[in-house]
Short mmCIF file of C-alpha atoms (C1' of nucleotides) in Angstrom, two decimals:
data_model
loop_
_atom_site.label_atom_id
_atom_site.label_comp_id
_atom_site.label_asym_id
_atom_site.label_seq_id
_atom_site.Cartn_x
_atom_site.Cartn_y
_atom_site.Cartn_z
CA MET T 973 44.40 -123.62 102.08
CA ASP T 974 45.98 -125.50 104.90
CA LYS T 975 44.32 -126.94 107.96
CA GLU T 976 45.76 -124.22 110.11
CA SER T 977 44.04 -121.44 108.26
CA VAL T 978 40.73 -123.20 108.82
CA LEU T 979 41.23 -123.56 112.54
CA ASP T 980 42.65 -120.07 112.67
CA THR T 981 39.29 -118.44 113.06
CA LEU T 982 35.91 -119.14 114.56
CA CYS T 983 34.18 -117.43 111.66
CA PRO T 984 32.15 -120.01 109.76
CA VAL T 985 32.17 -117.94 106.58
CA ALA T 986 35.96 -117.90 106.57
CA ARG T 987 36.06 -121.62 107.26
CA SER T 988 33.75 -122.33 104.37
CA GLU T 989 35.75 -120.10 102.11
CA ALA T 990 38.98 -121.87 103.05
CA VAL T 991 37.50 -124.95 101.41
CA VAL T 992 35.17 -123.69 98.69
CA GLY T 993 36.30 -120.10 98.21
CA ASP T 994 37.36 -120.59 94.67
CA ARG T 995 35.61 -120.13 91.37
CA TRP T 996 36.49 -123.54 89.98
CA THR T 997 35.41 -125.32 93.11
CA VAL T 998 32.02 -123.68 93.05
CA LEU T 999 31.54 -124.38 89.35
CA ILE T 1000 32.44 -128.02 89.93
CA LEU T 1001 29.87 -128.20 92.72
CA ARG T 1002 27.30 -126.65 90.42
CA GLU T 1003 27.98 -129.37 87.86
CA LEU T 1004 27.64 -132.09 90.45
CA PHE T 1005 24.30 -130.64 91.46
CA MET T 1006 23.38 -130.70 87.77
CA ARG T 1007 24.27 -134.38 87.71
CA SER T 1008 27.40 -134.12 85.64
CA TYR T 1009 29.37 -136.75 87.46
CA ARG T 1010 32.24 -137.40 85.09
CA PHE T 1011 35.54 -135.67 84.76
CA GLU T 1012 35.06 -134.81 81.13
CA GLU T 1013 31.58 -133.43 81.54
CA ILE T 1014 32.73 -131.27 84.41
CA GLN T 1015 35.71 -130.09 82.44
CA ALA T 1016 33.59 -129.32 79.38
CA GLN T 1017 30.88 -127.44 81.25
CA THR T 1018 33.14 -125.42 83.53
CA GLY T 1019 35.76 -124.68 80.90
CA GLY T 1020 38.55 -125.52 83.33
CA THR T 1021 41.84 -127.11 82.38
CA PRO T 1022 42.24 -130.73 83.41
CA GLN T 1023 44.67 -129.76 86.19
CA MET T 1024 42.24 -127.28 87.65
CA ILE T 1025 39.50 -129.84 87.72
CA ALA T 1026 41.76 -132.60 88.99
CA SER T 1027 43.25 -130.55 91.79
CA ARG T 1028 39.89 -129.19 92.94
CA LEU T 1029 38.25 -132.59 92.87
CA LYS T 1030 41.15 -133.94 94.88
CA SER T 1031 40.79 -131.36 97.58
CA LEU T 1032 37.00 -131.66 97.62
CA GLU T 1033 37.50 -135.37 98.14
CA ALA T 1034 40.04 -134.74 100.90
CA GLU T 1035 37.48 -132.51 102.61
CA GLY T 1036 34.79 -135.15 102.41
CA ILE T 1037 32.59 -133.07 100.13
CA VAL T 1038 32.91 -135.33 97.13
CA GLU T 1039 33.52 -139.03 96.75
CA ARG T 1040 35.13 -140.86 93.90
CA ARG T 1041 33.27 -143.92 92.69
CA ARG T 1042 34.58 -146.51 90.29
CA TYR T 1043 31.96 -147.24 87.68
CA SER T 1044 34.08 -149.49 85.49
CA GLU T 1045 36.70 -151.95 86.61
CA ARG T 1046 38.63 -152.41 83.39
CA PRO T 1047 39.46 -149.92 82.10
CA PRO T 1048 39.28 -148.16 85.48
CA ARG T 1049 36.81 -145.31 85.28
CA TYR T 1050 35.53 -142.99 87.96
CA GLU T 1051 32.64 -140.71 88.74
CA TYR T 1052 32.43 -137.99 91.34
CA HIS T 1053 29.45 -137.74 93.65
CA LEU T 1054 28.46 -135.42 96.43
CA THR T 1055 28.59 -136.73 99.98
CA GLU T 1056 26.12 -135.60 102.60
CA LYS T 1057 28.44 -132.70 103.40
CA GLY T 1058 28.48 -131.84 99.71
CA GLU T 1059 24.70 -132.07 99.34
CA ALA T 1060 24.37 -129.73 102.28
CA PHE T 1061 26.08 -127.06 100.23
CA TYR T 1062 23.03 -126.73 98.01
CA PRO T 1063 21.57 -123.67 99.76
CA VAL T 1064 24.73 -121.75 98.94
CA ILE T 1065 24.38 -122.60 95.26
CA LEU T 1066 20.71 -121.64 95.37
CA ALA T 1067 21.55 -118.31 96.98
CA LEU T 1068 24.24 -117.61 94.40
CA ARG T 1069 21.76 -118.49 91.69
CA ALA T 1070 19.14 -116.15 93.10
CA TRP T 1071 21.61 -113.29 93.35
CA GLY T 1072 22.99 -113.93 89.89
CA GLU T 1073 19.55 -114.10 88.28
CA THR T 1074 18.50 -110.91 90.01
CA TRP T 1075 21.60 -108.79 89.71
CA MET T 1076 23.75 -110.15 86.92
CA LYS T 1077 21.22 -110.34 84.12
CA SER T 1078 19.38 -108.07 81.79
CA PRO T 1079 15.63 -108.65 82.02
CA ASP T 1080 15.35 -110.11 78.53
CA GLU T 1081 17.67 -113.02 79.22
CA GLY T 1082 15.25 -115.07 81.26
CA ARG T 1083 15.99 -117.66 83.92
CA ALA T 1084 18.52 -120.32 83.06
CA VAL T 1085 16.62 -122.89 85.11
CA GLN T 1086 13.01 -123.01 86.24
CA TYR T 1087 12.30 -125.07 89.30
CA THR T 1088 8.99 -126.69 89.97
CA HIS T 1089 8.16 -127.36 93.59
CA LEU T 1090 6.99 -130.97 93.54
CA THR T 1091 5.21 -130.57 96.87
CA CYS T 1092 2.74 -128.08 95.40
CA GLY T 1093 3.31 -128.58 91.68
CA LYS T 1094 3.94 -124.91 91.01
CA PRO T 1095 6.98 -122.72 90.23
CA ALA T 1096 9.38 -122.48 93.15
CA GLY T 1097 10.90 -119.11 92.24
CA LEU T 1098 14.29 -117.89 93.42
CA GLY T 1099 14.02 -117.70 97.19
CA PRO T 1100 14.61 -120.22 99.93
CA VAL T 1101 10.88 -120.73 100.33
CA CYS T 1102 8.56 -121.67 97.50
CA GLU T 1103 7.01 -118.57 95.92
CA SER T 1104 3.82 -120.51 95.25
CA CYS T 1105 3.13 -122.29 98.53
CA GLY T 1106 5.51 -120.55 100.96
CA LYS T 1107 7.13 -123.70 102.29
CA PRO T 1108 10.90 -124.02 102.68
CA ILE T 1109 12.46 -125.70 99.68
CA SER T 1110 14.63 -128.76 99.78
CA ARG T 1111 16.49 -130.16 96.82
CA GLU T 1112 14.60 -133.40 96.55
CA ASP T 1113 11.33 -131.50 96.19
CA LEU T 1114 12.53 -129.68 93.11
CA SER T 1115 12.30 -130.55 89.47
CA ALA T 1116 14.57 -128.53 87.22
CA ALA T 1117 13.82 -127.45 83.65
CA LEU T 1118 16.59 -125.73 81.71
CA ASN T 1119 15.48 -122.96 79.43
CA SER T 1120 16.12 -123.82 75.82
CA ALA T 1121 18.87 -121.26 75.27
CA TYR T 1122 20.73 -122.53 78.29
CA GLN T 1123 20.27 -126.15 77.21
CA ARG T 1124 21.64 -125.21 73.80
CA GLU T 1125 24.60 -123.48 75.44
CA ARG T 1126 25.43 -126.63 77.37
CA ASP T 1127 24.99 -128.92 74.37
CA GLU T 1128 27.24 -126.66 72.36
CA ARG T 1129 29.89 -126.68 75.09
CA TRP T 1130 29.90 -130.44 75.05
CA GLU T 1131 30.13 -130.61 71.28
CA ALA T 1132 32.95 -128.09 71.18
CA PHE T 1133 34.83 -130.03 73.83
CA LYS T 1134 34.46 -133.30 71.96
CA ARG T 1135 35.49 -131.73 68.68
CA SER T 1136 38.65 -130.37 70.26
CA ARG T 1137 40.11 -133.72 71.26
CA MET L 1467 37.21 -111.52 85.27
CA ASP L 1468 36.27 -109.54 82.24
CA LYS L 1469 32.85 -108.55 81.02
CA GLU L 1470 32.96 -111.15 78.31
CA SER L 1471 33.31 -114.04 80.68
CA VAL L 1472 30.20 -112.84 82.48
CA LEU L 1473 28.13 -112.64 79.35
CA ASP L 1474 29.65 -115.86 78.15
CA THR L 1475 27.10 -117.99 79.93
CA LEU L 1476 23.49 -117.87 80.98
CA CYS L 1477 24.31 -119.66 84.23
CA PRO L 1478 23.62 -117.30 87.13
CA VAL L 1479 25.99 -119.18 89.42
CA ALA L 1480 28.86 -118.67 87.00
CA ARG L 1481 27.94 -115.00 86.60
CA SER L 1482 27.95 -114.49 90.34
CA GLU L 1483 31.25 -116.28 90.66
CA ALA L 1484 32.80 -114.11 87.98
CA VAL L 1485 32.29 -111.20 90.34
CA VAL L 1486 32.47 -112.63 93.85
CA GLY L 1487 34.15 -115.98 93.31
CA ASP L 1488 37.15 -115.16 95.36
CA ARG L 1489 38.03 -115.69 98.97
CA TRP L 1490 39.07 -112.10 99.65
CA THR L 1491 36.00 -110.68 98.04
CA VAL L 1492 33.72 -112.79 100.18
CA LEU L 1493 35.64 -111.96 103.34
CA ILE L 1494 35.39 -108.28 102.52
CA LEU L 1495 31.64 -108.61 102.05
CA ARG L 1496 31.42 -110.41 105.38
CA GLU L 1497 33.17 -107.48 107.04
CA LEU L 1498 30.87 -104.97 105.41
CA PHE L 1499 27.91 -106.96 106.73
CA MET L 1500 29.58 -106.84 110.13
CA ARG L 1501 29.74 -103.07 109.82
CA SER L 1502 33.48 -102.76 109.37
CA TYR L 1503 33.39 -99.97 106.85
CA ARG L 1504 36.97 -98.79 106.84
CA PHE L 1505 39.93 -99.97 104.87
CA GLU L 1506 42.03 -100.69 107.92
CA GLU L 1507 39.33 -102.60 109.76
CA ILE L 1508 38.67 -104.71 106.72
CA GLN L 1509 42.35 -105.34 106.26
CA ALA L 1510 42.84 -106.25 109.91
CA GLN L 1511 39.86 -108.60 110.14
CA THR L 1512 40.40 -110.39 106.84
CA GLY L 1513 44.18 -110.60 107.13
CA GLY L 1514 44.60 -109.48 103.53
CA THR L 1515 47.44 -107.38 102.22
CA PRO L 1516 46.56 -103.81 101.37
CA GLN L 1517 46.75 -104.57 97.64
CA MET L 1518 44.34 -107.45 97.95
CA ILE L 1519 41.85 -105.30 99.77
CA ALA L 1520 42.34 -102.32 97.51
CA SER L 1521 41.97 -104.28 94.29
CA ARG L 1522 38.91 -106.18 95.49
CA LEU L 1523 37.21 -103.05 96.78
CA LYS L 1524 37.93 -101.39 93.47
CA SER L 1525 36.29 -104.17 91.48
CA LEU L 1526 33.37 -104.41 93.91
CA GLU L 1527 32.86 -100.70 93.40
CA ALA L 1528 33.09 -101.11 89.61
CA GLU L 1529 30.41 -103.80 89.83
CA GLY L 1530 28.13 -101.57 91.86
CA ILE L 1531 28.24 -103.81 94.91
CA VAL L 1532 30.07 -101.36 97.12
CA GLU L 1533 30.22 -97.60 97.22
CA ARG L 1534 32.99 -95.41 98.46
CA ARG L 1535 31.88 -92.62 100.76
CA ARG L 1536 33.99 -89.71 101.92
CA TYR L 1537 33.51 -89.25 105.62
CA SER L 1538 36.14 -86.57 106.09
CA GLU L 1539 36.99 -83.77 103.70
CA ARG L 1540 40.41 -82.82 104.97
CA PRO L 1541 42.22 -85.11 105.33
CA PRO L 1542 40.25 -87.07 102.73
CA ARG L 1543 39.02 -90.28 104.30
CA TYR L 1544 36.74 -92.94 102.92
CA GLU L 1545 34.40 -95.66 104.02
CA TYR L 1546 33.01 -98.50 102.00
CA HIS L 1547 29.33 -99.31 102.13
CA LEU L 1548 27.13 -101.91 100.50
CA THR L 1549 24.78 -100.79 97.78
CA GLU L 1550 21.40 -102.40 97.30
CA LYS L 1551 23.05 -104.97 95.06
CA GLY L 1552 25.58 -105.63 97.80
CA GLU L 1553 22.94 -105.92 100.52
CA ALA L 1554 21.15 -108.43 98.36
CA PHE L 1555 24.15 -110.71 98.68
CA TYR L 1556 23.32 -111.37 102.33
CA PRO L 1557 21.56 -114.70 101.77
CA VAL L 1558 24.74 -116.10 100.25
CA ILE L 1559 26.72 -115.12 103.34
CA LEU L 1560 24.02 -116.60 105.56
CA ALA L 1561 24.11 -119.85 103.61
CA LEU L 1562 27.89 -120.02 103.82
CA ARG L 1563 27.65 -119.36 107.53
CA ALA L 1564 25.12 -122.14 108.02
CA TRP L 1565 27.23 -124.61 106.08
CA GLY L 1566 30.41 -123.60 107.88
CA GLU L 1567 28.82 -123.84 111.33
CA THR L 1568 27.39 -127.23 110.51
CA TRP L 1569 30.24 -128.88 108.62
CA MET L 1570 33.43 -127.05 109.46
CA LYS L 1571 33.29 -127.07 113.23
CA SER L 1572 33.76 -129.46 116.09
CA PRO L 1573 30.69 -129.44 118.34
CA ASP L 1574 32.52 -127.86 121.26
CA GLU L 1575 33.39 -124.68 119.40
CA GLY L 1576 29.96 -123.12 119.50
CA ARG L 1577 28.43 -120.61 117.13
CA ALA L 1578 30.49 -117.57 116.29
CA VAL L 1579 27.37 -115.41 116.09
CA GLN L 1580 23.90 -115.87 117.56
CA TYR L 1581 21.10 -114.14 115.79
CA THR L 1582 17.93 -113.05 117.50
CA HIS L 1583 14.89 -112.70 115.30
CA LEU L 1584 13.51 -109.31 116.29
CA THR L 1585 10.10 -110.14 114.86
CA CYS L 1586 9.54 -112.87 117.43
CA GLY L 1587 12.29 -112.12 119.92
CA LYS L 1588 13.73 -115.60 119.85
CA PRO L 1589 16.85 -117.28 118.38
CA ALA L 1590 16.81 -117.33 114.60
CA GLY L 1591 19.02 -120.38 114.13
CA LEU L 1592 21.01 -121.14 110.98
CA GLY L 1593 18.42 -121.58 108.27
CA PRO L 1594 16.71 -119.15 105.92
CA VAL L 1595 13.58 -119.23 108.05
CA CYS L 1596 13.50 -118.49 111.76
CA GLU L 1597 13.81 -121.67 113.78
CA SER L 1598 11.55 -120.19 116.46
CA CYS L 1599 8.66 -118.72 114.48
CA GLY L 1600 9.15 -120.21 111.00
CA LYS L 1601 9.07 -116.94 109.12
CA PRO L 1602 11.60 -116.09 106.41
CA ILE L 1603 14.45 -114.05 107.78
CA SER L 1604 15.58 -110.71 106.48
CA ARG L 1605 18.66 -108.90 107.60
CA GLU L 1606 16.94 -105.96 109.21
CA ASP L 1607 15.00 -108.29 111.49
CA LEU L 1608 18.15 -109.75 112.98
CA SER L 1609 20.18 -108.72 115.96
CA ALA L 1610 23.63 -110.27 116.12
CA ALA L 1611 25.52 -111.25 119.26
CA LEU L 1612 29.10 -112.41 118.87
CA ASN L 1613 30.14 -115.19 121.16
CA SER L 1614 32.83 -114.06 123.56
CA ALA L 1615 35.62 -116.16 122.08
CA TYR L 1616 34.90 -114.79 118.65
CA GLN L 1617 34.69 -111.24 119.97
CA ARG L 1618 38.06 -111.78 121.63
CA GLU L 1619 39.48 -113.14 118.40
CA ARG L 1620 38.41 -110.02 116.56
CA ASP L 1621 39.67 -107.66 119.26
CA GLU L 1622 42.98 -109.45 119.22
CA ARG L 1623 43.22 -109.19 115.44
CA TRP L 1624 42.71 -105.47 115.67
CA GLU L 1625 45.28 -105.07 118.42
CA ALA L 1626 47.83 -107.14 116.54
CA PHE L 1627 47.25 -105.09 113.42
CA LYS L 1628 47.69 -101.81 115.25
CA ARG L 1629 50.79 -103.04 117.00
CA SER L 1630 52.34 -103.96 113.67
CA ARG L 1631 52.33 -100.49 112.18
"C1'" DC S 1353 48.44 -153.25 65.89
"C1'" DT S 1354 45.93 -149.31 65.24
"C1'" DT S 1355 41.97 -146.42 66.72
"C1'" DG S 1356 39.19 -144.63 70.31
"C1'" DC S 1357 37.76 -143.45 74.89
"C1'" DA S 1358 38.09 -141.56 79.62
"C1'" DA S 1359 40.81 -139.83 83.10
"C1'" DC S 1360 44.06 -137.73 83.99
"C1'" DT S 1361 49.71 -135.84 84.11
"C1'" DA S 1362 53.67 -132.91 82.26
"C1'" DT S 1363 55.70 -128.67 80.70
"C1'" DG S 1364 56.95 -124.02 80.32
"C1'" DA S 1365 55.23 -119.28 79.84
"C1'" DT S 1366 52.23 -115.91 82.05
"C1'" DT S 1367 49.72 -113.96 85.79
"C1'" DT S 1368 48.57 -113.56 90.74
"C1'" DT S 1369 49.61 -113.36 95.21
"C1'" DC S 1370 52.42 -112.64 99.18
"C1'" DA S 1371 55.55 -110.35 102.49
"C1'" DT S 1372 57.66 -106.35 103.40
"C1'" DA S 1373 58.39 -101.70 103.00
"C1'" DG S 1374 57.22 -97.10 101.98
"C1'" DC S 1375 54.43 -92.82 100.65
"C1'" DC S 1376 51.46 -88.80 101.34
"C1'" DA S 1377 48.45 -85.46 103.13
"C1'" DA S 1378 46.57 -83.63 107.11
"C1'" DC S 1379 46.72 -82.65 111.67
"C1'" DA S 1380 48.32 -83.12 116.63
"C1'" DT S 1381 51.80 -82.68 120.10
"C1'" DA S 1382 56.23 -80.88 121.91
"C1'" DT B 1079 59.80 -75.72 113.77
"C1'" DA B 1080 60.26 -80.57 114.42
"C1'" DT B 1081 58.44 -84.86 115.18
"C1'" DG B 1082 54.92 -88.16 115.29
"C1'" DT B 1083 50.37 -90.19 114.12
"C1'" DT B 1084 46.54 -91.65 111.41
"C1'" DG B 1085 44.28 -93.62 107.41
"C1'" DG B 1086 44.37 -95.03 102.90
"C1'" DC B 1087 46.63 -96.69 100.12
"C1'" DT B 1088 51.36 -97.92 96.25
"C1'" DA B 1089 55.82 -100.12 95.11
"C1'" DT B 1090 58.90 -103.97 94.76
"C1'" DG B 1091 60.66 -108.44 94.08
"C1'" DA B 1092 60.27 -113.31 95.32
"C1'" DA B 1093 57.07 -117.24 95.48
"C1'" DA B 1094 53.06 -119.63 94.02
"C1'" DA B 1095 49.11 -120.44 91.11
"C1'" DT B 1096 47.18 -120.58 86.53
"C1'" DC B 1097 46.93 -121.12 81.66
"C1'" DA B 1098 47.40 -123.24 76.99
"C1'" DT B 1099 49.02 -127.04 74.90
"C1'" DA B 1100 50.51 -131.56 74.55
"C1'" DG B 1101 51.14 -136.19 76.11
"C1'" DT B 1102 50.40 -140.63 78.96
"C1'" DT B 1103 47.88 -144.69 80.77
"C1'" DG B 1104 44.90 -148.60 80.55
"C1'" DC B 1105 41.99 -151.12 78.19
"C1'" DA B 1106 38.69 -152.82 74.49
"C1'" DA B 1107 37.13 -153.31 69.80
"C1'" DG B 1108 38.00 -153.61 64.91
#
DNA sequence: CTTGCAACTATGATTTTCATAGCCAACATA
DNA sequence: TATGTTGGCTATGAAAATCATAGTTGCAAG
């Protein structure tokens, strides 16, 4: 996606898509929201090849959505963190989650993640407002609990990744 | 994206992305929400090639997100409409819109679309709840007004498309 | 001086996408 | 009868992106 295609339209949906309209990019953002900050974790959990992850992280950084932080001087090691612009993308992830939970699952599978609304202490549900107290949800008011099957899936992904290198 | 990849994870974001994680697909959905129901309109407004549009519409139909309706018997002519599952995708589009308007625009460009919240008669703003009355927004309570530059952009796209055939 | 770790980069085959052109079945107009 | 138009697509070949697999770098510890 070049700059021109972004400025080519006034449509904000198209502009967003020019930057994040890609499966890998969205999965990387999901991982960052799940606090997987390192290249290897992101690679393991998304299943992407290293080039996919590297190129997407590079363009996310170029767009100011992600920043690269050195966490070790020698050997040089980096983590990726969301900027303010990146954090602001959370509602999109939440909306994708809600749609996916509602329309892409059989009823017996259960929710991958349960959110508790810290403001009221009760389940937040899927919508943009808390299903328990009705107030709009923001990310810092949420506490996430992975369901055990999903946690196992992620652990297994990590193990498999480690084994394969 | 095959069935397996969808069932391969419990993550609802990944499942959604397996089906709609593609720029063209999202742009097509945007057009359907803007009531462009015909192949040519969708092609003109998204800028996709006919194959792109055809293949995406086909997979959206296979996923039950879109349905193909015959609106003329002879000659056979079709329109594409959102199913309930497709309509339910609206919050994702709204969230992408909000992010795009906030982070992908210079301040002087203005909003592409202004929504009026019919429930209270005032501007709805960008968020999931009405900025005027605070109530959660649903699509049927919104009235959209395109800003004139954006309307011109769309008219021009249509003209250019027609001219080119 | 070899092993291990983390973050990537390189390579070549496969798959998608893009630009351009064309097809087909009704009609409509001349 | 001929000629054109409309709408919904298909066909073709070149260009670009993606994938699986393997390798490199930089450093520290054993």
